[in-house]
Amino acid sequence: MQKIIILDFGSQTTQLIGRRVRETGTFCEILPYDKFPAGDPDIIGVILSGSPLSVYAEGSFHPDLSPIIGRYPLLGICYGAQLLSYSHGGNVESVGTREYGRATLRTIDSSSRLLRGIVAPTQVWMSHGDSITRLPDGCRCIASTDNVRYAAFESETLPVWGVQFHPEVEHTLEGRTLIRNFVVDICGSRCEWTSGSFVDTTVEELRATLGQDKVVLGLSGGVDSTVTAVLLNKAIGDRLTCIFVNHGLLRKNEYEDVLADYRCLGLNVVGVDASQLFYSDLAGVEEPERKRKIIGSDFIRVFDEEASKIKDVKYLAQGTIYPDRIESLNITGKTIKSHHNVGGLPERMNLKLCEPLKWLFKDEVRNVGRHLGIPANLIGRHPFPGPGLAVRIMGAVTPEKVRIVQDVDDVFIRGLREWGLYDKVWQAGAVLLRDRTVGVLGDERSFEYAVALRSVTSIDAMTADWARLPYDFLAYISNEIINKVRGVNRVCYDISSKPPATIEWE
Ligand code: XMP
């Protein structure tokens, strides 16, 4: 299948470039800047991403572009454009004014194939401290803003283009047109990457690879594992056994509801309620990373025990998706939080891995799910962390605290649905704070828990902003929670963005 290669120089928006390319119906791979797979016959074009670094900074990335330039159509975005210019005799300088945010393209040469159909003035999104101040010989300017003369350029002799702005972000109003011009018109994509074609080829591949072998899969109630299960079920039917472990940290009634939904989908599911094991191992444990480790290892234990009851299993299927695997450049090199659902399973169980969604972005997983006929309530679910409510209970987990946070979450989520807000936010939930606070209930003093509501908008959970829920809704929901949930007398709304905060509190 034809593909575009995106070389990652560490920009926050590299994955967005990937999503935009996929939206054109074209497959793409995101690879570290120095891992160009020269010789791959399916490559039809290359994109160089942005970067937090300056091209002339010590330690900045200068890969050898000779296997690419002149051989494939090449588009440089921000740092990518500066690198193309800098390494071919142009000038890149810090011009004193850093430019972040909206800018307007005032002049556009629409005879350029990259900018066809885009007319000035049009808004673009800039995010750069440096500017190209001279183009390499043989390049010409094709768009400018008031502050940036070389906002876009192209080579007159080679298939090379550069844009100083970010076409992949929504704020660049004609960004999709630009990326489509590059991918479809310039690179010649046949736009053959669709949900239907993905399902057909994947089912065929799964049948060929798995043959008569049996597969086991851990279901979590989330979109990724659900779509994986339905896809595998279509390929191998009952030779797939799904295991759904209740760690006692799911949403209210989620275990029963989801299990029923899965059975309606015709899946062969074994439900295991291991809540008591998790509660007893978590008792008194305050430290967030320690809680995660306990949940991870208990999960493995329970899953392992169930899986070993199935005879002759050869494969472990997982709902791993593309963003989980992209080896993004982490410029700081630090781990913020460890994320794991079922870490360590494959090694211990000696099973081969089967990850049919490993090339898909989240929105593509949802589209595939719809194509497979999975009901909207399962497809549209908000993401939920593997360690569940444990990371939303500050400090030690107790069954009583789980009950409180489940009840608060339930009122909140039902309210969001009733007010038509659920699908407008990326994720929402409730956090139980460590301390109790004073209040008045009737004429009595109360001393009960405070909860925080968290609701964010996001595109990929890498960055997020707090959702601007209507005041009327917040007033309503705060009342509902305090009136209906025993043990809570105060409700706060978290107004932190990520970064610097994270979505989950632990
Ligand atoms: P943070 O809190 O890092 O979360 O901003 C980003 C996204 O990841 C989810 N999350 C997790 N998912 N295991 C998971 O499977 C985890 O340990 C975990 N921690 C956070 C979070 O809900 C959000 O969607």
XYZ file of C-alpha atoms and ligand atoms in Angstrom:
530
model
C 0.000 0.000 0.000
C 1.221 3.506 -0.858
C 2.532 5.477 2.111
C 3.842 8.841 3.198
C 6.769 8.911 5.646
C 6.713 11.616 8.318
C 10.092 12.188 9.929
C 9.684 13.402 13.509
C 11.937 16.139 14.848
C 10.131 16.306 18.197
C 7.235 18.682 17.537
C 4.121 18.432 19.702
C 2.033 18.328 16.516
C 3.800 15.538 14.598
C 0.977 13.078 15.274
C -1.478 15.610 13.938
C 0.383 15.660 10.629
C -0.142 11.901 10.550
C -3.847 12.243 11.201
C -4.254 14.833 8.471
C -2.472 12.601 5.966
C -4.674 9.655 6.967
C -7.757 11.864 6.524
C -6.910 12.052 2.826
C -7.266 8.261 2.716
C -3.510 7.712 2.568
C -1.478 5.468 4.855
C 1.488 7.084 6.647
C 4.172 6.174 9.132
C 5.779 8.471 11.696
C 9.441 7.646 12.263
C 12.302 9.258 14.192
C 14.055 11.892 12.026
C 17.085 9.654 11.361
C 15.214 6.423 10.563
C 14.179 6.987 6.945
C 13.460 3.528 5.484
C 15.309 4.071 2.192
C 14.374 1.404 -0.315
C 10.773 0.880 0.845
C 8.967 0.641 -2.517
C 5.635 1.894 -1.122
C 6.851 5.387 -0.210
C 5.273 8.118 -2.324
C 6.350 11.214 -0.380
C 8.049 12.515 2.772
C 7.174 15.194 5.333
C 9.634 16.706 7.827
C 7.959 17.794 11.083
C 8.558 20.805 13.326
C 10.804 20.761 16.387
C 11.294 22.707 19.614
C 14.935 23.234 18.595
C 16.662 25.805 16.379
C 18.451 24.475 13.318
C 21.664 26.179 14.411
C 21.422 25.085 18.079
C 24.022 22.717 19.455
C 22.605 19.177 19.352
C 19.877 19.994 16.839
C 18.994 17.318 14.310
C 20.624 17.345 10.856
C 19.991 13.985 9.198
C 21.378 13.234 5.745
C 18.506 14.077 3.406
C 20.243 12.880 0.247
C 18.225 9.597 0.081
C 15.091 11.766 -0.030
C 15.719 15.024 -1.882
C 14.998 14.697 -5.592
C 13.783 11.104 -5.160
C 10.463 11.741 -3.419
C 8.244 14.795 -3.120
C 9.318 16.446 0.144
C 7.451 18.907 2.370
C 9.189 20.605 5.316
C 6.997 22.048 8.063
C 8.412 24.768 10.378
C 11.744 23.264 11.572
C 11.532 20.957 8.544
C 11.322 23.992 6.235
C 14.128 25.767 8.079
C 16.301 22.663 7.867
C 15.734 22.413 4.112
C 16.655 26.051 3.720
C 19.615 26.070 6.151
C 21.212 22.928 4.760
C 21.012 24.161 1.157
C 22.628 27.569 1.443
C 19.718 29.628 2.790
C 19.741 31.613 6.012
C 17.817 30.954 9.210
C 18.050 33.510 11.997
C 16.508 34.456 15.248
C 14.961 37.723 14.182
C 14.133 38.874 17.667
C 10.380 38.434 17.457
C 9.160 35.002 18.370
C 5.876 34.319 16.671
C 3.239 32.111 18.269
C -0.347 32.035 17.185
C -2.500 33.329 14.391
C -1.022 35.067 11.364
C -2.453 35.927 7.969
C -1.055 34.915 4.609
C -1.352 38.170 2.635
C 0.192 37.048 -0.620
C -0.131 33.587 -2.097
C 1.148 32.333 -5.424
C -1.647 29.947 -6.282
C 0.161 28.743 -9.382
C 2.173 26.662 -6.906
C 0.778 23.110 -6.790
C 1.094 23.102 -3.015
C -1.163 26.131 -2.590
C -3.684 25.437 -5.348
C -7.178 26.498 -4.305
C -5.966 28.606 -1.373
C -6.596 32.344 -1.689
C -5.238 35.273 0.323
C -5.964 36.470 2.903
C -6.180 33.286 4.966
C -5.331 32.510 8.563
C -2.401 30.243 9.431
C -0.864 29.135 12.748
C 2.739 30.029 13.461
C 4.929 28.715 16.270
C 8.545 29.629 15.764
C 11.390 31.642 17.256
C 13.501 31.615 14.066
C 12.779 32.739 10.538
C 14.159 31.956 7.114
C 15.798 35.214 6.000
C 17.260 33.998 2.696
C 16.126 31.112 0.494
C 18.600 28.681 -1.077
C 19.415 29.288 -4.746
C 16.782 27.799 -7.023
C 13.943 28.311 -4.506
C 11.167 30.848 -4.752
C 8.787 32.363 -2.241
C 5.149 31.275 -2.683
C 3.472 32.888 0.349
C 4.159 35.673 2.898
C 2.623 37.168 6.021
C 3.203 40.691 7.303
C 6.069 39.498 9.529
C 7.337 36.459 7.700
C 8.486 37.014 4.147
C 9.208 33.363 3.377
C 6.105 31.802 4.930
C 6.177 29.174 2.146
C 8.635 28.327 -0.617
C 9.259 25.789 -3.327
C 12.229 24.618 -5.319
C 12.145 25.456 -9.008
C 14.082 22.332 -9.955
C 13.289 19.672 -7.344
C 10.034 18.387 -5.799
C 10.689 20.250 -2.527
C 8.346 22.562 -0.589
C 8.628 24.292 2.782
C 6.076 26.048 5.004
C 6.963 28.075 8.070
C 3.422 27.711 9.502
C 1.679 24.545 10.721
C -0.859 23.245 8.162
C -1.737 20.309 10.458
C -3.460 22.385 13.178
C -7.106 23.439 12.992
C -6.221 27.138 13.284
C -4.614 27.012 9.837
C -7.900 27.326 8.020
C -6.772 25.862 4.697
C -4.327 23.387 6.244
C -6.278 20.352 5.070
C -6.307 21.687 1.493
C -2.537 22.158 1.606
C -1.901 18.654 2.927
C -4.306 17.165 0.390
C -2.538 19.093 -2.406
C 0.752 17.608 -1.279
C -0.384 14.051 -0.628
C -2.885 13.555 -3.442
C -1.921 15.955 -6.244
C 1.826 16.081 -5.771
C 2.616 12.621 -4.359
C -0.129 10.888 -6.384
C -1.940 9.067 -3.576
C -4.685 6.732 -4.794
C -6.504 7.299 -1.448
C -6.918 3.578 -0.850
C -6.748 3.669 2.982
C -10.384 3.427 4.199
C -12.164 1.688 7.112
C -13.674 -0.815 4.676
C -10.362 -1.663 3.026
C -8.711 -1.902 6.459
C -11.331 -4.360 7.737
C -11.204 -6.519 4.607
C -7.418 -6.796 4.456
C -6.999 -7.197 8.219
C -9.591 -9.967 8.474
C -7.906 -11.743 5.574
C -4.454 -11.334 7.145
C -5.689 -12.505 10.548
C -7.205 -15.640 9.035
C -3.988 -16.388 7.165
C -1.735 -15.767 10.188
C -3.826 -17.382 12.894
C -5.073 -20.405 10.946
C -6.798 -22.719 13.439
C -4.923 -21.288 16.463
C -6.699 -19.987 19.539
C -6.398 -16.401 20.749
C -7.000 -14.816 24.127
C -7.743 -11.104 24.620
C -8.077 -8.874 27.678
C -11.146 -6.650 27.330
C -11.285 -3.389 29.258
C -14.608 -1.904 28.160
C -12.664 0.691 26.154
C -12.943 1.341 22.429
C -9.589 -0.155 21.419
C -9.997 -3.569 23.005
C -13.656 -3.740 21.910
C -12.824 -3.067 18.254
C -9.929 -5.561 18.432
C -12.289 -8.203 19.788
C -14.974 -7.663 17.147
C -12.424 -7.668 14.347
C -10.894 -10.913 15.605
C -14.317 -12.420 16.149
C -15.112 -11.682 12.502
C -11.880 -13.390 11.462
C -11.801 -16.483 13.704
C -15.153 -16.608 15.551
C -15.148 -18.669 18.734
C -11.454 -19.436 18.581
C -11.168 -16.031 20.284
C -11.787 -15.992 24.042
C -12.095 -12.588 25.704
C -11.389 -12.100 29.398
C -12.920 -9.121 31.183
C -11.433 -8.583 34.646
C -13.293 -6.451 37.156
C -10.630 -4.879 39.368
C -13.334 -3.137 41.382
C -12.124 0.223 40.063
C -14.493 0.512 37.117
C -17.325 3.029 36.796
C -20.632 2.355 38.532
C -22.350 -0.757 37.041
C -19.785 -0.798 34.239
C -18.771 -4.422 34.740
C -22.334 -5.752 34.384
C -23.333 -3.337 31.586
C -20.274 -3.880 29.447
C -20.361 -7.639 29.892
C -23.971 -7.632 28.651
C -23.017 -5.426 25.667
C -20.175 -7.776 24.747
C -22.438 -10.799 24.840
C -24.918 -8.981 22.576
C -22.075 -8.482 20.115
C -21.689 -12.248 19.974
C -18.301 -12.293 21.697
C -17.131 -15.281 23.667
C -16.419 -13.488 26.990
C -15.377 -14.748 30.392
C -16.035 -12.226 33.173
C -13.917 -12.423 36.347
C -14.797 -10.366 39.384
C -11.522 -9.969 41.270
C -12.411 -6.767 43.154
C -11.605 -8.183 46.579
C -8.080 -9.208 45.587
C -7.318 -5.712 44.270
C -8.858 -3.977 47.308
C -6.887 -6.060 49.740
C -3.583 -5.562 47.896
C -4.205 -1.826 47.610
C -5.171 -1.371 51.260
C -3.155 1.429 52.862
C -1.097 2.139 49.716
C -0.844 5.888 49.113
C 1.849 6.336 46.505
C 0.423 6.643 42.949
C 3.133 4.699 41.104
C 2.976 1.931 43.704
C -0.809 1.699 43.226
C -0.288 1.383 39.466
C 2.317 -1.384 39.928
C 0.042 -3.381 42.246
C -2.878 -3.101 39.851
C -0.644 -4.100 36.916
C 0.702 -7.184 38.647
C -2.656 -8.285 40.112
C -4.154 -7.913 36.672
C -1.499 -10.192 35.221
C -2.104 -12.754 37.954
C -5.862 -12.889 37.408
C -5.622 -12.832 33.628
C -2.918 -15.480 33.626
C -4.993 -17.764 35.817
C -8.063 -17.466 33.566
C -6.096 -17.764 30.340
C -4.368 -20.926 31.537
C -7.794 -22.590 31.766
C -8.173 -22.333 27.986
C -6.442 -25.183 26.180
C -3.859 -24.641 23.429
C -3.896 -20.856 23.255
C -1.174 -19.596 20.939
C -1.810 -15.851 20.729
C -2.432 -12.929 23.026
C -4.351 -10.142 21.273
C -4.058 -6.550 22.459
C -5.787 -3.315 21.520
C -2.517 -1.471 20.985
C -3.015 1.490 18.655
C -0.541 3.523 16.632
C 0.050 6.400 19.094
C 1.021 3.801 21.759
C 3.865 2.681 19.531
C 5.158 5.822 17.885
C 8.666 6.283 19.070
C 8.171 10.029 19.568
C 11.257 12.011 20.316
C 11.156 12.938 23.937
C 13.401 15.967 24.010
C 13.462 16.066 27.820
C 14.010 12.305 28.120
C 11.869 12.115 31.286
C 8.919 9.870 32.101
C 6.028 11.823 33.572
C 3.802 8.909 34.604
C 3.976 5.257 33.737
C 0.936 4.062 31.768
C 0.158 0.426 31.571
C -2.868 -1.753 31.277
C -1.490 -5.219 31.028
C 2.267 -4.586 31.091
C 4.390 -7.702 31.097
C 1.772 -10.196 29.915
C 3.436 -11.444 26.739
C 6.781 -12.406 28.301
C 5.261 -14.249 31.211
C 2.683 -16.106 29.215
C 4.899 -17.174 26.385
C 2.268 -16.316 23.786
C 2.686 -14.704 20.405
C 1.337 -11.169 20.128
C -1.518 -10.174 17.834
C -2.171 -6.419 17.547
C -4.515 -5.792 14.610
C -5.036 -2.066 15.371
C -1.380 -1.231 15.657
C -1.449 1.100 12.643
C -4.570 3.079 13.568
C -5.116 6.438 15.213
C -7.958 6.712 17.732
C -10.428 8.313 15.326
C -9.665 5.584 12.779
C -10.333 2.911 15.428
C -13.745 4.486 15.986
C -14.462 4.526 12.248
C -13.479 0.875 11.948
C -15.722 0.126 14.939
C -18.656 1.853 13.229
C -17.926 -0.032 10.030
C -18.067 -3.269 12.034
C -21.488 -2.294 13.402
C -20.451 -1.766 17.044
C -23.145 0.324 18.795
C -22.534 4.046 19.340
C -22.517 3.761 23.149
C -19.449 1.516 22.999
C -17.677 3.451 20.225
C -18.190 6.910 21.682
C -17.053 6.090 25.224
C -14.571 8.451 26.796
C -11.098 7.016 27.383
C -10.695 5.524 30.861
C -7.339 4.753 32.510
C -6.306 1.101 32.928
C -5.847 1.481 36.727
C -9.365 2.924 36.795
C -10.669 4.929 39.717
C -7.522 4.170 41.737
C -5.817 7.119 40.027
C -8.844 9.309 40.816
C -8.826 8.555 44.544
C -6.100 10.600 46.155
C -4.183 8.438 48.604
C -5.233 4.981 49.734
C -8.120 3.194 48.016
C -10.967 1.817 50.139
C -14.238 0.249 48.955
C -16.109 3.194 50.533
C -14.050 5.754 48.593
C -14.604 3.741 45.412
C -18.347 3.852 46.107
C -18.260 7.661 46.560
C -16.234 8.362 43.439
C -18.392 5.936 41.406
C -21.561 7.713 42.531
C -20.168 11.179 41.802
C -18.857 10.066 38.411
C -22.227 8.512 37.602
C -24.154 11.722 38.366
C -21.616 13.765 36.389
C -21.540 11.516 33.321
C -25.317 11.094 33.231
C -25.667 14.879 33.499
C -23.251 15.399 30.608
C -25.291 13.022 28.478
C -28.614 14.586 29.427
C -27.345 18.073 28.613
C -25.887 16.939 25.261
C -22.332 17.651 26.430
C -20.868 14.135 26.627
C -19.744 13.961 23.008
C -18.375 17.497 23.083
C -15.605 16.630 25.552
C -12.694 14.235 25.204
C -12.943 12.817 28.684
C -14.696 13.514 31.981
C -14.654 12.062 35.454
C -14.534 12.768 39.159
C -11.637 12.875 41.598
C -11.987 12.210 45.316
C -9.768 14.496 47.347
C -7.792 13.313 50.329
C -9.328 15.696 52.859
C -12.739 16.351 54.251
C -14.098 19.865 54.479
C -16.656 21.601 56.678
C -20.139 22.391 55.427
C -23.697 22.825 56.693
C -26.386 20.294 56.011
C -29.805 21.475 57.254
C -28.817 23.098 60.524
C -26.024 20.664 61.212
C -22.313 21.011 60.681
C -21.060 18.466 58.152
C -17.502 17.235 57.701
C -17.313 15.301 54.462
C -15.256 14.722 51.335
C -14.590 17.303 48.636
C -14.599 16.101 45.026
C -13.176 17.685 41.909
C -14.781 17.294 38.506
C -12.426 17.033 35.548
C -13.552 17.468 31.983
C -11.189 18.210 29.127
C -11.117 18.825 25.426
C -8.251 17.270 23.529
C -7.291 15.701 20.248
C -4.945 12.989 21.436
C -4.523 13.403 25.237
C -0.968 14.683 24.657
C -2.252 18.177 25.357
C -5.642 19.078 26.782
C -7.636 22.061 27.889
C -10.338 22.185 30.547
C -13.768 22.066 28.965
C -15.735 25.300 29.169
C -18.874 23.603 30.515
C -21.788 26.030 30.922
C -22.093 27.593 34.398
C -25.727 26.496 34.532
C -24.677 22.909 34.011
C -21.954 23.141 36.677
C -24.421 24.678 39.139
C -26.938 21.913 38.402
C -24.408 19.111 38.692
C -22.883 20.423 41.911
C -26.345 20.451 43.484
C -27.138 16.980 42.213
C -23.890 15.555 43.568
C -24.182 17.108 47.017
C -27.838 16.121 47.298
C -27.495 12.606 45.970
C -24.073 11.312 46.957
C -23.648 10.388 50.574
C -20.289 11.552 51.982
C -19.689 14.606 49.752
C -20.311 18.218 50.740
C -18.167 20.205 48.285
C -17.643 20.143 44.511
C -14.783 21.879 42.660
C -14.157 22.134 38.918
C -10.596 21.607 37.702
C -9.546 24.483 35.411
C -6.002 23.356 34.648
C -4.755 22.629 31.156
C -2.248 19.932 30.174
C 0.572 20.883 30.287
C 1.369 21.850 32.989
C -1.239 19.620 34.707
C -2.071 16.118 33.451
C -5.578 14.815 32.741
C -5.623 12.337 35.622
C -4.663 13.628 39.060
C -2.311 10.749 39.889
P -2.565 11.943 31.666
O -3.077 11.849 33.058
O -1.165 11.407 31.512
O -3.506 11.007 30.795
O -2.695 13.335 31.086
C -3.535 10.957 29.400
C -4.565 9.910 28.981
O -4.141 8.613 29.403
C -5.066 8.056 30.351
N -4.259 7.439 31.418
C -3.993 6.129 31.489
N -4.361 5.096 30.700
N -3.183 3.593 32.085
C -3.969 3.841 31.009
O -4.329 2.901 30.320
C -2.759 4.571 32.926
O -2.042 4.324 33.893
C -3.194 5.902 32.605
N -2.978 7.123 33.194
C -3.649 8.035 32.439
C -5.888 9.218 30.841
O -7.162 8.788 31.291
C -5.930 10.116 29.629
O -6.898 9.693 28.695
